[in-house]
Amino acid sequence: MKFYYAPKTIALASHITLEEAGAKYDLHKVDFSQNEQRSADFLRINPKGRVPALETEHGILTETPAILVYLAQAYARAQLGPIDDFFAFARLQEFNAYLASTVHVAHAHRVRGKRWVDDEAAIEALQTKVAENMTECFRLIEEQYFTGPWVLGEHYSVCDPYLFTIGLWLEGDGVNLDDFPRLAEHSAQVRKRPATERVLPLHDIQ
């Protein structure tokens, strides 16, 4: 396999999971500073011009939830998801879908406002809502979604590095993770895992 990533992006979640799964893969850093994500070569990998992308023996996968589900199923021995329990596995996908469709989008309003509007005043208005929206999202996760000690309960899953990665963005969004004590403890525990420790320096994260 070949994994395409860029530092300080959502690709961190899939990168941690590759390590947790014990997968063999080649690593390719996409240089956003040189606009490599818009190069002809990379657009042949992912026409959306985004990371992550995972080149597998079956084809190329993009989008974090899809990559995480693939790894959970392809590396079943790593036990990164309840793949034999249809309902529990659907709940895993429900949580990851919420992160992708709502939480990540709420964050993106701060740094990617031009995806939605061109007017500078409108972009500023989007940015002023980010802290409020991210707070609301993490309060919902803390109070309703999070089981503990991991997202789904007693067993670590692909949900955990995904939540951890988005949690790293909160300070920049004007939100204090310590306001959510259960999620703050979860973040600390994910950070201590050997797979996470191996990957963080490659993403320019201390």
mmCIF file of C-alpha atoms in Angstrom:
data_model
loop_
_atom_site.group_PDB
_atom_site.id
_atom_site.type_symbol
_atom_site.label_atom_id
_atom_site.label_comp_id
_atom_site.label_asym_id
_atom_site.label_seq_id
_atom_site.Cartn_x
_atom_site.Cartn_y
_atom_site.Cartn_z
ATOM 1 C CA MET A 1 0.000 0.000 0.000
ATOM 2 C CA LYS A 2 0.969 3.624 -0.393
ATOM 3 C CA PHE A 3 -0.325 6.319 1.933
ATOM 4 C CA TYR A 4 -0.524 9.973 0.916
ATOM 5 C CA TYR A 5 -0.632 12.530 3.700
ATOM 6 C CA ALA A 6 0.213 16.076 4.672
ATOM 7 C CA PRO A 7 1.196 17.251 8.161
ATOM 8 C CA LYS A 8 -1.429 18.754 10.434
ATOM 9 C CA THR A 9 -4.350 17.439 8.409
ATOM 10 C CA ILE A 10 -7.035 14.869 9.039
ATOM 11 C CA ALA A 11 -4.699 12.321 7.426
ATOM 12 C CA LEU A 12 -3.217 11.836 10.887
ATOM 13 C CA ALA A 13 -6.196 9.658 11.885
ATOM 14 C CA SER A 14 -5.607 7.173 9.075
ATOM 15 C CA HIS A 15 -1.843 7.239 9.593
ATOM 16 C CA ILE A 16 -2.204 6.282 13.258
ATOM 17 C CA THR A 17 -4.607 3.524 12.252
ATOM 18 C CA LEU A 18 -2.174 2.096 9.707
ATOM 19 C CA GLU A 19 0.340 1.785 12.526
ATOM 20 C CA GLU A 20 -2.228 0.299 14.918
ATOM 21 C CA ALA A 21 -3.150 -2.264 12.263
ATOM 22 C CA GLY A 22 0.453 -3.297 11.726
ATOM 23 C CA ALA A 23 0.066 -2.611 8.007
ATOM 24 C CA LYS A 24 2.979 -2.487 5.598
ATOM 25 C CA TYR A 25 2.870 0.678 3.508
ATOM 26 C CA ASP A 26 4.982 3.263 1.761
ATOM 27 C CA LEU A 27 4.599 6.852 2.901
ATOM 28 C CA HIS A 28 4.303 9.829 0.561
ATOM 29 C CA LYS A 29 4.195 13.349 1.960
ATOM 30 C CA VAL A 30 2.148 15.755 -0.163
ATOM 31 C CA ASP A 31 3.744 19.202 0.024
ATOM 32 C CA PHE A 32 0.906 21.669 0.422
ATOM 33 C CA SER A 33 3.380 24.582 0.510
ATOM 34 C CA GLN A 34 4.220 23.764 -3.114
ATOM 35 C CA ASN A 35 0.567 23.135 -3.996
ATOM 36 C CA GLU A 36 1.440 19.510 -4.760
ATOM 37 C CA GLN A 37 -2.129 18.480 -3.966
ATOM 38 C CA ARG A 38 -3.185 20.276 -7.153
ATOM 39 C CA SER A 39 -0.459 18.769 -9.332
ATOM 40 C CA ALA A 40 -1.407 16.569 -12.270
ATOM 41 C CA ASP A 41 0.354 13.602 -10.693
ATOM 42 C CA PHE A 42 -1.534 13.837 -7.419
ATOM 43 C CA LEU A 43 -4.870 14.589 -9.057
ATOM 44 C CA ARG A 44 -4.547 11.217 -10.759
ATOM 45 C CA ILE A 45 -4.414 9.732 -7.243
ATOM 46 C CA ASN A 46 -7.211 11.868 -5.804
ATOM 47 C CA PRO A 47 -9.110 14.158 -8.203
ATOM 48 C CA LYS A 48 -10.411 16.077 -5.170
ATOM 49 C CA GLY A 49 -6.888 17.304 -4.468
ATOM 50 C CA ARG A 50 -7.020 16.395 -0.785
ATOM 51 C CA VAL A 51 -5.464 14.000 1.677
ATOM 52 C CA PRO A 52 -5.556 11.311 2.862
ATOM 53 C CA ALA A 53 -5.430 8.824 0.030
ATOM 54 C CA LEU A 54 -4.601 5.152 0.376
ATOM 55 C CA GLU A 55 -3.455 3.126 -2.610
ATOM 56 C CA THR A 56 -4.361 -0.523 -2.026
ATOM 57 C CA GLU A 57 -4.119 -3.693 -4.091
ATOM 58 C CA HIS A 58 -7.794 -3.209 -4.937
ATOM 59 C CA GLY A 59 -7.608 0.458 -5.901
ATOM 60 C CA ILE A 60 -7.353 3.883 -4.311
ATOM 61 C CA LEU A 61 -9.441 4.962 -1.341
ATOM 62 C CA THR A 62 -10.046 8.535 -0.252
ATOM 63 C CA GLU A 63 -12.097 10.053 2.589
ATOM 64 C CA THR A 64 -11.165 9.279 6.164
ATOM 65 C CA PRO A 65 -14.258 7.241 7.147
ATOM 66 C CA ALA A 66 -13.795 4.934 4.137
ATOM 67 C CA ILE A 67 -10.096 4.393 4.828
ATOM 68 C CA LEU A 68 -10.740 3.691 8.505
ATOM 69 C CA VAL A 69 -13.478 1.148 7.772
ATOM 70 C CA TYR A 70 -11.271 -0.554 5.183
ATOM 71 C CA LEU A 71 -8.404 -0.873 7.662
ATOM 72 C CA ALA A 72 -10.690 -2.164 10.424
ATOM 73 C CA GLN A 73 -11.971 -4.901 8.118
ATOM 74 C CA ALA A 74 -8.776 -5.704 6.194
ATOM 75 C CA TYR A 75 -6.737 -6.013 9.401
ATOM 76 C CA ALA A 76 -9.336 -7.734 11.523
ATOM 77 C CA ARG A 77 -6.698 -9.277 13.783
ATOM 78 C CA ALA A 78 -5.868 -5.799 15.098
ATOM 79 C CA GLN A 79 -9.443 -5.585 16.462
ATOM 80 C CA LEU A 80 -9.971 -1.957 15.497
ATOM 81 C CA GLY A 81 -13.728 -2.264 15.193
ATOM 82 C CA PRO A 82 -16.609 -4.640 15.996
ATOM 83 C CA ILE A 83 -16.805 -5.948 12.436
ATOM 84 C CA ASP A 84 -18.781 -9.071 13.373
ATOM 85 C CA ASP A 85 -21.507 -7.133 15.172
ATOM 86 C CA PHE A 86 -23.584 -5.449 12.471
ATOM 87 C CA PHE A 87 -25.259 -2.948 14.767
ATOM 88 C CA ALA A 88 -22.122 -2.034 16.705
ATOM 89 C CA PHE A 89 -20.220 -1.582 13.442
ATOM 90 C CA ALA A 90 -22.989 0.669 12.167
ATOM 91 C CA ARG A 91 -22.650 2.741 15.351
ATOM 92 C CA LEU A 92 -18.930 3.060 14.658
ATOM 93 C CA GLN A 93 -19.748 4.402 11.213
ATOM 94 C CA GLU A 94 -22.421 6.686 12.662
ATOM 95 C CA PHE A 95 -19.836 8.321 14.922
ATOM 96 C CA ASN A 96 -17.253 8.694 12.174
ATOM 97 C CA ALA A 97 -19.871 10.091 9.809
ATOM 98 C CA TYR A 98 -20.703 12.759 12.395
ATOM 99 C CA LEU A 99 -17.037 13.699 12.663
ATOM 100 C CA ALA A 100 -16.747 13.932 8.870
ATOM 101 C CA SER A 101 -20.010 15.643 7.991
ATOM 102 C CA THR A 102 -20.463 17.996 10.939
ATOM 103 C CA VAL A 103 -17.437 18.420 13.198
ATOM 104 C CA HIS A 104 -14.765 18.647 10.505
ATOM 105 C CA VAL A 105 -16.956 21.006 8.497
ATOM 106 C CA ALA A 106 -17.518 23.245 11.520
ATOM 107 C CA HIS A 107 -13.750 23.513 11.939
ATOM 108 C CA ALA A 108 -13.196 24.127 8.226
ATOM 109 C CA HIS A 109 -15.257 27.311 8.401
ATOM 110 C CA ARG A 110 -12.276 28.888 10.170
ATOM 111 C CA VAL A 111 -9.579 27.861 7.709
ATOM 112 C CA ARG A 112 -11.428 27.070 4.473
ATOM 113 C CA GLY A 113 -14.128 29.719 4.302
ATOM 114 C CA LYS A 114 -13.567 30.267 0.589
ATOM 115 C CA ARG A 115 -15.050 26.838 -0.068
ATOM 116 C CA TRP A 116 -18.440 28.362 0.698
ATOM 117 C CA VAL A 117 -18.268 32.102 0.012
ATOM 118 C CA ASP A 118 -16.020 34.696 -1.616
ATOM 119 C CA ASP A 119 -17.124 37.768 0.309
ATOM 120 C CA GLU A 120 -14.604 38.645 3.035
ATOM 121 C CA ALA A 121 -17.302 39.805 5.447
ATOM 122 C CA ALA A 122 -19.130 36.519 4.987
ATOM 123 C CA ILE A 123 -15.918 34.575 5.610
ATOM 124 C CA GLU A 124 -15.366 36.539 8.791
ATOM 125 C CA ALA A 125 -18.929 35.773 9.877
ATOM 126 C CA LEU A 126 -18.282 32.058 9.340
ATOM 127 C CA GLN A 127 -15.112 32.266 11.399
ATOM 128 C CA THR A 128 -16.820 33.946 14.341
ATOM 129 C CA LYS A 129 -19.159 30.944 14.706
ATOM 130 C CA VAL A 130 -16.432 28.304 14.790
ATOM 131 C CA ALA A 131 -15.741 28.310 18.532
ATOM 132 C CA GLU A 132 -19.458 28.134 19.321
ATOM 133 C CA ASN A 133 -20.096 25.349 16.826
ATOM 134 C CA MET A 134 -17.084 23.270 17.844
ATOM 135 C CA THR A 135 -18.015 23.652 21.505
ATOM 136 C CA GLU A 136 -21.504 22.406 20.726
ATOM 137 C CA CYS A 137 -20.104 19.430 18.799
ATOM 138 C CA PHE A 138 -17.702 18.381 21.524
ATOM 139 C CA ARG A 139 -20.308 18.818 24.231
ATOM 140 C CA LEU A 140 -22.587 16.451 22.299
ATOM 141 C CA ILE A 141 -19.761 13.920 21.955
ATOM 142 C CA GLU A 142 -18.813 14.191 25.629
ATOM 143 C CA GLU A 143 -22.371 13.852 26.892
ATOM 144 C CA GLN A 144 -24.050 11.582 24.329
ATOM 145 C CA TYR A 145 -21.625 9.721 22.075
ATOM 146 C CA PHE A 146 -18.597 8.991 24.214
ATOM 147 C CA THR A 147 -18.805 5.748 26.190
ATOM 148 C CA GLY A 148 -15.337 5.578 27.764
ATOM 149 C CA PRO A 149 -12.571 4.876 28.212
ATOM 150 C CA TRP A 150 -12.631 4.714 24.401
ATOM 151 C CA VAL A 151 -15.274 6.089 22.079
ATOM 152 C CA LEU A 152 -17.128 2.786 21.779
ATOM 153 C CA GLY A 153 -16.412 1.520 25.275
ATOM 154 C CA GLU A 154 -13.783 -0.913 26.503
ATOM 155 C CA HIS A 155 -12.108 -1.498 23.154
ATOM 156 C CA TYR A 156 -9.987 0.942 21.164
ATOM 157 C CA SER A 157 -11.283 1.389 17.614
ATOM 158 C CA VAL A 158 -10.775 3.462 14.480
ATOM 159 C CA CYS A 159 -13.039 6.084 16.056
ATOM 160 C CA ASP A 160 -10.374 6.973 18.600
ATOM 161 C CA PRO A 161 -7.576 8.354 16.408
ATOM 162 C CA TYR A 162 -10.214 10.196 14.377
ATOM 163 C CA LEU A 163 -11.590 11.971 17.453
ATOM 164 C CA PHE A 164 -8.058 12.561 18.745
ATOM 165 C CA THR A 165 -7.007 14.246 15.491
ATOM 166 C CA ILE A 166 -9.913 16.675 15.423
ATOM 167 C CA GLY A 167 -9.383 17.401 19.103
ATOM 168 C CA LEU A 168 -5.904 18.691 18.255
ATOM 169 C CA TRP A 169 -7.541 21.517 16.307
ATOM 170 C CA LEU A 170 -9.641 22.852 19.172
ATOM 171 C CA GLU A 171 -7.113 25.310 20.566
ATOM 172 C CA GLY A 172 -6.845 27.036 17.196
ATOM 173 C CA ASP A 173 -10.632 27.092 17.028
ATOM 174 C CA GLY A 174 -10.827 28.957 20.323
ATOM 175 C CA VAL A 175 -12.030 25.979 22.365
ATOM 176 C CA ASN A 176 -10.385 24.528 25.468
ATOM 177 C CA LEU A 177 -10.374 20.725 25.396
ATOM 178 C CA ASP A 178 -10.100 20.740 29.197
ATOM 179 C CA ASP A 179 -13.704 21.959 29.275
ATOM 180 C CA PHE A 180 -14.552 18.377 28.291
ATOM 181 C CA PRO A 181 -12.768 16.299 30.943
ATOM 182 C CA ARG A 182 -13.674 12.877 29.565
ATOM 183 C CA LEU A 183 -12.468 13.815 26.087
ATOM 184 C CA ALA A 184 -9.337 15.473 27.454
ATOM 185 C CA GLU A 185 -8.436 12.241 29.233
ATOM 186 C CA HIS A 186 -9.200 10.279 26.079
ATOM 187 C CA SER A 187 -6.870 12.523 24.077
ATOM 188 C CA ALA A 188 -4.087 11.991 26.604
ATOM 189 C CA GLN A 189 -4.502 8.224 26.423
ATOM 190 C CA VAL A 190 -4.481 8.114 22.600
ATOM 191 C CA ARG A 191 -1.336 10.266 22.579
ATOM 192 C CA LYS A 192 0.456 7.733 24.808
ATOM 193 C CA ARG A 193 -0.127 4.790 22.482
ATOM 194 C CA PRO A 194 3.015 3.623 20.661
ATOM 195 C CA ALA A 195 1.378 3.939 17.234
ATOM 196 C CA THR A 196 0.500 7.568 17.926
ATOM 197 C CA GLU A 197 3.952 8.335 19.284
ATOM 198 C CA ARG A 198 5.561 6.958 16.130
ATOM 199 C CA VAL A 199 3.400 9.035 13.810
ATOM 200 C CA LEU A 200 3.091 12.442 15.491
ATOM 201 C CA PRO A 201 6.605 13.700 14.616
ATOM 202 C CA LEU A 202 5.898 13.041 10.911
ATOM 203 C CA HIS A 203 2.924 15.384 11.200
ATOM 204 C CA ASP A 204 4.934 18.146 12.903
ATOM 205 C CA ILE A 205 3.072 17.603 16.168
ATOM 206 C CA GLN A 206 4.872 17.520 19.503
#
